[in-house]
Coordinates of C-alpha atoms in Angstrom, one line a residue:
Chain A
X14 CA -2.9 32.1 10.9
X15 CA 0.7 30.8 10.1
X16 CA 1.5 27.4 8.7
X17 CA 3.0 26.6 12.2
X18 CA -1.0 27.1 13.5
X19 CA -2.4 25.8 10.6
X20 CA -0.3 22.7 10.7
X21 CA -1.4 22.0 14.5
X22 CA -5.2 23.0 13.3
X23 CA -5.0 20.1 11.1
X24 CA -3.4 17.7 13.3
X25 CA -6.0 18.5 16.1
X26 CA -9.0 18.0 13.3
X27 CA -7.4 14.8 12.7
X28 CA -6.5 13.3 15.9
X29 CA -10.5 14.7 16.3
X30 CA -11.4 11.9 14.0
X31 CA -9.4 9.2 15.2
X32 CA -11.0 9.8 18.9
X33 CA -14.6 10.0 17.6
X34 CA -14.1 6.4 15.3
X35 CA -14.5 8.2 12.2
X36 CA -11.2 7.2 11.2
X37 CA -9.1 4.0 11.7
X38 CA -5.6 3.3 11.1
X39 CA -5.9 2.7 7.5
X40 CA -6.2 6.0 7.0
X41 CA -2.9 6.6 8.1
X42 CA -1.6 3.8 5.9
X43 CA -2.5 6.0 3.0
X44 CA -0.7 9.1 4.3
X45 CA 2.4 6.8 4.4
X46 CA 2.0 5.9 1.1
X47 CA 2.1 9.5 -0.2
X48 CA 5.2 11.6 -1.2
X49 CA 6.6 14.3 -3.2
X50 CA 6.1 11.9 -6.5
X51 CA 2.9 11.3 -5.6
X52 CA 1.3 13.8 -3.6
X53 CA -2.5 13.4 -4.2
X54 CA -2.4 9.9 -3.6
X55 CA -5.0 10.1 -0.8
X56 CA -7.3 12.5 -2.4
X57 CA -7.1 10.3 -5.2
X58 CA -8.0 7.1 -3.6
X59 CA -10.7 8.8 -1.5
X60 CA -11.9 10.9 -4.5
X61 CA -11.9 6.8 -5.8
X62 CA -14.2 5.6 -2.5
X63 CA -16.6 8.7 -3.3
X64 CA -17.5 7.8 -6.7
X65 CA -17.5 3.8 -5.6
X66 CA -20.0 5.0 -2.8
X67 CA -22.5 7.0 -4.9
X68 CA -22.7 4.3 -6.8
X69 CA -23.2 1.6 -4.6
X70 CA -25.6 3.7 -3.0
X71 CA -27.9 4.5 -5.5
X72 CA -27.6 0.6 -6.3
X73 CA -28.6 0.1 -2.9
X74 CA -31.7 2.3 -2.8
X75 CA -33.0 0.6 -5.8
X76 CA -32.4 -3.0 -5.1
X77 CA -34.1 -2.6 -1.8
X78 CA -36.9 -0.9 -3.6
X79 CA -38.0 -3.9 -5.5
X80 CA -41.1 -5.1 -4.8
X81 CA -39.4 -9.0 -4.2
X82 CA -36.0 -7.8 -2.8
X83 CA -33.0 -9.9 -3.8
X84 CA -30.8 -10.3 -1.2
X85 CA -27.7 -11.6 -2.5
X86 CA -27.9 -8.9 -5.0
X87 CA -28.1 -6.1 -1.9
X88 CA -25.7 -7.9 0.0
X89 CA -22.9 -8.1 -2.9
X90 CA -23.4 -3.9 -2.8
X91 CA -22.6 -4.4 0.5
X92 CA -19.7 -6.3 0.7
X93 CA -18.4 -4.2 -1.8
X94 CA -18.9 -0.9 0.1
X95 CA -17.2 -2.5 2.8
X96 CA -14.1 -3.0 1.9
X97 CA -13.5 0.2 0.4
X98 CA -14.8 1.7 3.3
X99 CA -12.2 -0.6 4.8
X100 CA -9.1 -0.1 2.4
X101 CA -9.2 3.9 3.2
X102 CA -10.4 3.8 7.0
X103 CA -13.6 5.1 7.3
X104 CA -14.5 3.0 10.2
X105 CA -18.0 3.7 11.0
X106 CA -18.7 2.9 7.2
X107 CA -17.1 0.1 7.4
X108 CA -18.6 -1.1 11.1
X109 CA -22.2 0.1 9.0
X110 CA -21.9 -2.3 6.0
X111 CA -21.2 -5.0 8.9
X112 CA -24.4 -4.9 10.6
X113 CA -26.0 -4.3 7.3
X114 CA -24.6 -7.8 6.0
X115 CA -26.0 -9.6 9.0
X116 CA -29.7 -8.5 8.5
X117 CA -29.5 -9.5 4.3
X118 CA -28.5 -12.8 5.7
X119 CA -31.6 -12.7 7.8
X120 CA -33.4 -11.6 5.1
X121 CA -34.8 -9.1 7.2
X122 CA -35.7 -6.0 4.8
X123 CA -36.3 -3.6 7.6
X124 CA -33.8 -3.6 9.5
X125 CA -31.7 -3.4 5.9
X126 CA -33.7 -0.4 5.4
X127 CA -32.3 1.7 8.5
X128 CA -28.8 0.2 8.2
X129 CA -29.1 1.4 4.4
X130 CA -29.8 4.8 6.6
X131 CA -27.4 4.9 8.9
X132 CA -24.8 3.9 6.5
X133 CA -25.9 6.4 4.4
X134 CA -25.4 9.0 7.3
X135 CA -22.0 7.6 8.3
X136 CA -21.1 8.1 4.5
X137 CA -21.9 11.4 4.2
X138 CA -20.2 12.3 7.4
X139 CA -17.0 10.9 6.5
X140 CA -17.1 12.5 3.7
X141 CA -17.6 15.9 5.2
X142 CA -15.1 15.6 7.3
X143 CA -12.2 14.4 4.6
X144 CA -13.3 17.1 2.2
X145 CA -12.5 19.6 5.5
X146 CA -9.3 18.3 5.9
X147 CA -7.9 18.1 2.1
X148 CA -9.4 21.4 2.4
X149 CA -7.3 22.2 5.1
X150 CA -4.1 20.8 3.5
X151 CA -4.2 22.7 0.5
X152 CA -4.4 26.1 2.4
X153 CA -0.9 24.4 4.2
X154 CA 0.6 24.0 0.6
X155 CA -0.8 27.3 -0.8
X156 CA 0.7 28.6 2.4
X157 CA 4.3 27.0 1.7
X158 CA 4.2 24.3 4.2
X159 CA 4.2 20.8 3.9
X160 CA 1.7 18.7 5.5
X161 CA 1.9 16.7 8.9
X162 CA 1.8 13.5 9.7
X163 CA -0.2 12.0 12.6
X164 CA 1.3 10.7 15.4
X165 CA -0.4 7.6 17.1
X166 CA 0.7 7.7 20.3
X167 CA -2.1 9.6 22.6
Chain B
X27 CA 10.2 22.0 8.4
X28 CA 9.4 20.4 11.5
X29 CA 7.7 21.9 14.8
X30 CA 6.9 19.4 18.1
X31 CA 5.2 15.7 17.3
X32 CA 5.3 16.9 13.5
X33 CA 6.7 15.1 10.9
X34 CA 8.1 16.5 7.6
X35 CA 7.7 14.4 4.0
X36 CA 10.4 12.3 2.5
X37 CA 10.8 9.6 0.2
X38 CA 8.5 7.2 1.0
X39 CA 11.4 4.8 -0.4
X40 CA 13.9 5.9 1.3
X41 CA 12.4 4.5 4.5
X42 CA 11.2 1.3 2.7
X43 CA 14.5 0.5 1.2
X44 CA 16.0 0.6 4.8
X45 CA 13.9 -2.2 5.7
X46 CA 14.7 -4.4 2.8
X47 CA 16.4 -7.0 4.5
X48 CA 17.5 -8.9 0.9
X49 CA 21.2 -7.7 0.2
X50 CA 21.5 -7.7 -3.4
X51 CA 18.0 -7.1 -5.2
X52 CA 19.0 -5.5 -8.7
X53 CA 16.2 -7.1 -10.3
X54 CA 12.9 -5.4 -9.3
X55 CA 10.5 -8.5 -8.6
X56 CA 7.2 -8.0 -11.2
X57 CA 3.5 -8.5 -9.8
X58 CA 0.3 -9.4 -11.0
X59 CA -2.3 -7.8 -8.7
X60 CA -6.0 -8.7 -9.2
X61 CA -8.7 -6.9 -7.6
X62 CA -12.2 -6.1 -8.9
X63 CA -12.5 -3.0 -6.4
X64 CA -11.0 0.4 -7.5
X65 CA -10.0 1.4 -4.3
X66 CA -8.5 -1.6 -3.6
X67 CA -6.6 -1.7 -7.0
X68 CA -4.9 1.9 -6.6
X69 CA -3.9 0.7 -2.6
X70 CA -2.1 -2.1 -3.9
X71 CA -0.6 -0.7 -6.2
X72 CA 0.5 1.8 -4.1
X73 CA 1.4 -0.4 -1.5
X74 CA 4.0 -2.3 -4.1
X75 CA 5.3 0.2 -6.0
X76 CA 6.8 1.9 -2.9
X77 CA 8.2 -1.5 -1.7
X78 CA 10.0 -1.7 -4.9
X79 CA 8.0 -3.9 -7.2
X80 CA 7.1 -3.6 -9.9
X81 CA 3.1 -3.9 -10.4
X82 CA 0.2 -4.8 -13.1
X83 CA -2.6 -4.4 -11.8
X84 CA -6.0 -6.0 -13.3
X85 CA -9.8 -5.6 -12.3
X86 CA -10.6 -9.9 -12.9
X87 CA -9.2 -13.2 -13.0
X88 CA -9.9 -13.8 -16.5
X89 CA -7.9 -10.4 -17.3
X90 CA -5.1 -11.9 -15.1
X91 CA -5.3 -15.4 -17.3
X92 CA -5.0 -13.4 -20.6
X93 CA -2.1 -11.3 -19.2
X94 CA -0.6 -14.7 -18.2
X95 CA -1.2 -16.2 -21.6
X96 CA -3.2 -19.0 -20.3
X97 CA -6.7 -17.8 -21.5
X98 CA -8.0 -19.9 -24.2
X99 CA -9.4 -17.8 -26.4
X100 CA -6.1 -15.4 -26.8
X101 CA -2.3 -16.0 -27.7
X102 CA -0.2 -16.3 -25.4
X103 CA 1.9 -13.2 -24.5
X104 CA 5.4 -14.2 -24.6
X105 CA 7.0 -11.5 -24.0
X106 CA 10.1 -12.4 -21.6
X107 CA 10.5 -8.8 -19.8
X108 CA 7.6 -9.2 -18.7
X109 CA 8.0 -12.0 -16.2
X110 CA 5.4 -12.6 -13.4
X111 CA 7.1 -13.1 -9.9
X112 CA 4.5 -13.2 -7.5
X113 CA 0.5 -13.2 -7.8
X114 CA -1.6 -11.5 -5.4
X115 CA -5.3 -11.6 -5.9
X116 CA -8.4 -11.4 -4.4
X117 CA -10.7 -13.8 -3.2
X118 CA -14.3 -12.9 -3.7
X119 CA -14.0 -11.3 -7.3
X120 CA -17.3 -11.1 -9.9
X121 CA -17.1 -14.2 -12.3
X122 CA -13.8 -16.2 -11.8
X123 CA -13.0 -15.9 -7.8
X124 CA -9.4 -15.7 -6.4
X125 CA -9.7 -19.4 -5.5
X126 CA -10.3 -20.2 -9.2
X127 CA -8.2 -18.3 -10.0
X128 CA -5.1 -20.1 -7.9
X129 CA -6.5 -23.3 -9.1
X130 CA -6.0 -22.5 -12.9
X131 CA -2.6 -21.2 -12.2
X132 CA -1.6 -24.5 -10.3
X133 CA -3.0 -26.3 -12.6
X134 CA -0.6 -24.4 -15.5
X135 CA 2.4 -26.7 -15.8
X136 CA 4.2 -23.1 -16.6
X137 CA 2.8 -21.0 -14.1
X138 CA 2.7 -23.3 -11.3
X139 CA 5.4 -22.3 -9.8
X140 CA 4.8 -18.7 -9.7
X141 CA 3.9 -17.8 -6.0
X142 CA 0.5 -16.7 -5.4
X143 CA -1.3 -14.7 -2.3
X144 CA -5.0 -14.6 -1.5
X145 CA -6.1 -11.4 -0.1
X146 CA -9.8 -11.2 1.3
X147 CA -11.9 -9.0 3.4
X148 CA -13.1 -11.9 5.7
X149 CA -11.1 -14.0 8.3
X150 CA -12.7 -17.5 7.5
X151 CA -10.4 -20.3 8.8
X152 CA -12.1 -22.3 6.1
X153 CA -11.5 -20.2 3.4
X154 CA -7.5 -19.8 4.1
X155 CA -7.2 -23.4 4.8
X156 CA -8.8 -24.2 1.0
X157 CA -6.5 -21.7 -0.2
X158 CA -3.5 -22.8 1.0
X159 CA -4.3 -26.5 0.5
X160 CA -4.4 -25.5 -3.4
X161 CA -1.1 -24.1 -3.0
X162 CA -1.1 -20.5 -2.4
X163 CA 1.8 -18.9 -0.5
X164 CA 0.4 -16.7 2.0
X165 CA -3.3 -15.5 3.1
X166 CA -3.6 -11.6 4.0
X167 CA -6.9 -10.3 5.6
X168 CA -7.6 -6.8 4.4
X169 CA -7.6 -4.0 4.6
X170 CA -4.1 -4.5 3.2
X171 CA -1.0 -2.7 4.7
X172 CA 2.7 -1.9 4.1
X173 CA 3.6 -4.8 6.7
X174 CA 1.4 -7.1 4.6
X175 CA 3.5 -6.4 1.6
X176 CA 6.7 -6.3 3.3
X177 CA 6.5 -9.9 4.1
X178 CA 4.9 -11.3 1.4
X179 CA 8.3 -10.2 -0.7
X180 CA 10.2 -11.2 2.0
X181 CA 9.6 -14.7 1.1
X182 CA 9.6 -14.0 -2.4
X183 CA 13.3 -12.9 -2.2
X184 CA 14.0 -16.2 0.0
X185 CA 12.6 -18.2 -2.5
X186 CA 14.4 -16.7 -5.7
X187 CA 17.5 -16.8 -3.1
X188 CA 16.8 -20.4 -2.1
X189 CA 16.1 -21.9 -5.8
X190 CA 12.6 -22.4 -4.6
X191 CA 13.0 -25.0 -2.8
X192 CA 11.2 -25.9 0.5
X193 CA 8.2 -23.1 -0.6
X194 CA 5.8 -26.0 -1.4
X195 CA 6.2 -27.6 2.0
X196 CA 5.3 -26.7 5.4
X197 CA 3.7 -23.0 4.7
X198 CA 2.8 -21.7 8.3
X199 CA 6.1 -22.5 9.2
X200 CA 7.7 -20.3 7.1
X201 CA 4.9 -17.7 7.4
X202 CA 6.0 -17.5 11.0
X203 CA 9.3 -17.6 10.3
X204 CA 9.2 -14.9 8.1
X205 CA 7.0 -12.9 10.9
X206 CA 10.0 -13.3 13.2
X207 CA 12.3 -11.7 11.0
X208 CA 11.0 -8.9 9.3
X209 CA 10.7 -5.3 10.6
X210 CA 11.9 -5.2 13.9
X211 CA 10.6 -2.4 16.4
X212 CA 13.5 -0.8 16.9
X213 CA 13.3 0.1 13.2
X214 CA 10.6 2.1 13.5
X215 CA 10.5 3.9 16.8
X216 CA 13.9 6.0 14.9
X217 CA 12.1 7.3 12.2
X218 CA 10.4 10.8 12.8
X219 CA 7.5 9.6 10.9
X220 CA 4.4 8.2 12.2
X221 CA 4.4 4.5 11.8
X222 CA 1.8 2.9 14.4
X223 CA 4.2 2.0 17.4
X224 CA 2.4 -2.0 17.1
X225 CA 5.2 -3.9 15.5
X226 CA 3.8 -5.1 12.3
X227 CA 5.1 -8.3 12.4
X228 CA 2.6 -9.4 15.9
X229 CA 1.6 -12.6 15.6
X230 CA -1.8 -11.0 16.3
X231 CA -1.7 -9.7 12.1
X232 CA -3.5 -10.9 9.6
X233 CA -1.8 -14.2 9.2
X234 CA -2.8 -16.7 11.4
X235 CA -7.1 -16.0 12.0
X236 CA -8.2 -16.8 15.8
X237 CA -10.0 -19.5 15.4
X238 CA -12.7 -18.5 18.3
X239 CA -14.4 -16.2 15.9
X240 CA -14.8 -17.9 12.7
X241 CA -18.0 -19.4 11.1
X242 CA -17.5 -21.8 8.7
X243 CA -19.1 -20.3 5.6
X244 CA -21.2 -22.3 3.3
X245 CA -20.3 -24.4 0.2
X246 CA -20.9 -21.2 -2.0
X247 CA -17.4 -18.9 -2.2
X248 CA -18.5 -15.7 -1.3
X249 CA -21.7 -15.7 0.6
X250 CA -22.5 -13.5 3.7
X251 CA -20.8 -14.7 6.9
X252 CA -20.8 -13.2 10.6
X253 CA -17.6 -13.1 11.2
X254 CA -16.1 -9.5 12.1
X255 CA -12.7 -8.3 11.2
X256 CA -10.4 -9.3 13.7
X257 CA -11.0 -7.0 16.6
X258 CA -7.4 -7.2 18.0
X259 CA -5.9 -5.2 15.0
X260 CA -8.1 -2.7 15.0
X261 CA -7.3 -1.9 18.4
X262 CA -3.5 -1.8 18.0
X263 CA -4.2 0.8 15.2
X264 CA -6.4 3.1 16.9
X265 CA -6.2 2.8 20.9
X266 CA -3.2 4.7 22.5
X267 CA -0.3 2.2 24.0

């Protein structure tokens, strides 16, 4: 494959996430935001979102584990993992913690229980999929070519 | 290197300094950013160092007083180089909140008149209008983006530029002033790079909520609350034109 291919791959993989609502327009905020001076900035920040995550997960998990739940504690963890899932684009994280929110405020432990799922699914997902494409960038780079910028206009 | 619909890197500066619309800006405005999130933290940092400012950026509001020099318990910092030109915090934050946070400046007979912006994650009319009532500049719904920042030192330039005056008066006025005048289209549609085609400065943005879709929160600063980000922005980002 050449970097001409490669490059297209990549743009196709990422339009691919766009379409399916795994990614919002954030993420292309970020992309702007990186240059030649600072050319990890997006792994960084995601790398950033990861750690946040695993952590807020695991608190998660155990807060909703207690025998008398406190939902203001879960909620905060929620709120959190919102708007990181927010600040780097990972929409269906983000829409997730949303739903999540409005069952704490019902009290409704449940229902928090399969958003805490389906969050977590929608997590790991997005994560799957980023770690493709940085993946896919750095075989650009290794390759000698620089790395594309989406487009918004389909 | 550039093949059909792809863009090739350059300096992300380069294309921000072409929208600076301030003609003479030799000193590089300093910020105070205060966020309790990581993520958050890097993004505006980020987001201001590539328009040109320069940034501090602390993870609480009590952090924030102590760099200020207002926190009781330490000395205060004098150092003069070190000059805070604009504030930008955010609201629900562990401990002291963004809105304390404004108060205490406002209430600093040397701080006072340093320009402060509330950023939050939820849309609550509410919330903005207790915000601005104590005195803070501008209200910016996250996530945060370049056009956020773009305005916000806009007006900072204006004021420095004006003497300050008028910046304590009739706020969503010169908000949508400021909207008006920043960042045109035709700006953006030359560049090669992949700027959403959505003007940024769409009255549709983060700065004035729609009013059909908040719920007033209760007395407490950063409990739950229904309200969803404002759907029209996401749409601009991610449907096709």
């Amino acid at each position: 494959m050449d970097v001409g291919q490669m490059q297209r791959r990549l743009l196709d993989y990422t339009k691919s996430l766009f379409m399916e609502g795994v990614l919002d327009g954030q993420f292309l905020q970020l992309q702007q935001l990186q240059d030649e001076s600072n050319p990890d900035f997006v792994v960084e920040v995601v790398s950033l979102f990861f750690e946040d995550s695993e952590r807020l997960l695991n608190d998660l998990t155990r807060a909703l584990d207690q025998p008398n739940v406190d939902f203001k504690t879960v909620d905060s963890h929620v709120h959190q993992w919102k708007g990181s899932s927010s600040s780097i684009g990972a929409s269906r994280v983000k829409n997730g913690c949303i739903a999540f929110r409005n069952f704490c405020e019902e009290q409704n432990i449940e229902a928090c229980l399969r958003c805490l799922q389906q969050v977590k699914q929608e997590y790991y997902l997005v994560k799957n999929k980023l770690e493709t494409l940085f993946r896919m960038e750095q075989q650009i780079v290794a390759a000698g070519g620089s790395i594309p910028i989406l487009e918004l206009s389909f | 290197m550039t093949t059909n619909g792809v863009a090739s890197w350059r300096r992300i500066s380069d294309r921000i300094d072409g929208f600076d619309l301030s003609p003479s800006d030799s000193e590089e405005v300093h910020v105070l950013a205060v966020d309790d999130s990581f993520v958050d933290r890097k993004v505006i940092e980020r987001l201001l160092t590539v328009s040109s400012c320069k940034v501090t950026a602390v993870d609480s509001g009590r952090r924030a007083l102590q760099f200020l020099g207002l926190d009781e318990e330490k000395n205060a910092n004098s150092f003069d180089g070190l000059k805070v030109d604009l504030i930008i915090t955010d609201y629900c934050m562990p401990g002291m909140t963004g809105y304390e946070l404004l108060k205490k400046i406002k209430e600093s007979s040397t701080f006072r008149e340093i320009p402060v912006v509330i950023m939050s994650s939820e849309n609550i009319l509410a919330r903005i209008d207790r915000c601005l009532e104590e005195g803070a500049e501008d209200f910016i719904v996250k996530p945060v983006k370049l056009s956020d920042v773009r305005r916000i030192k806009d007006y900072m330039t204006k004021d420095i530029k004006l003497g300050n005056e008028g910046s304590g008066g009739n706020k969503r006025k010169i908000r949508e002033t400021s909207d008006l005048s920043s960042s045109p289209p035709s700006t953006l549609s030359s560049l090669p790079s992949s700027l959403p085609s959505s003007p940024p400065s769409s009255p549709l943005q983060s700065m004035s909520p729609s009013p059909s879709q908040s719920i007033f929160s209760s007395s407490a600063p950063c409990s739950p609350s229904s309200t969803f980000d404002s759907p029209t922005r996401r749409l601009k980002m991610t449907l096709s034109d």
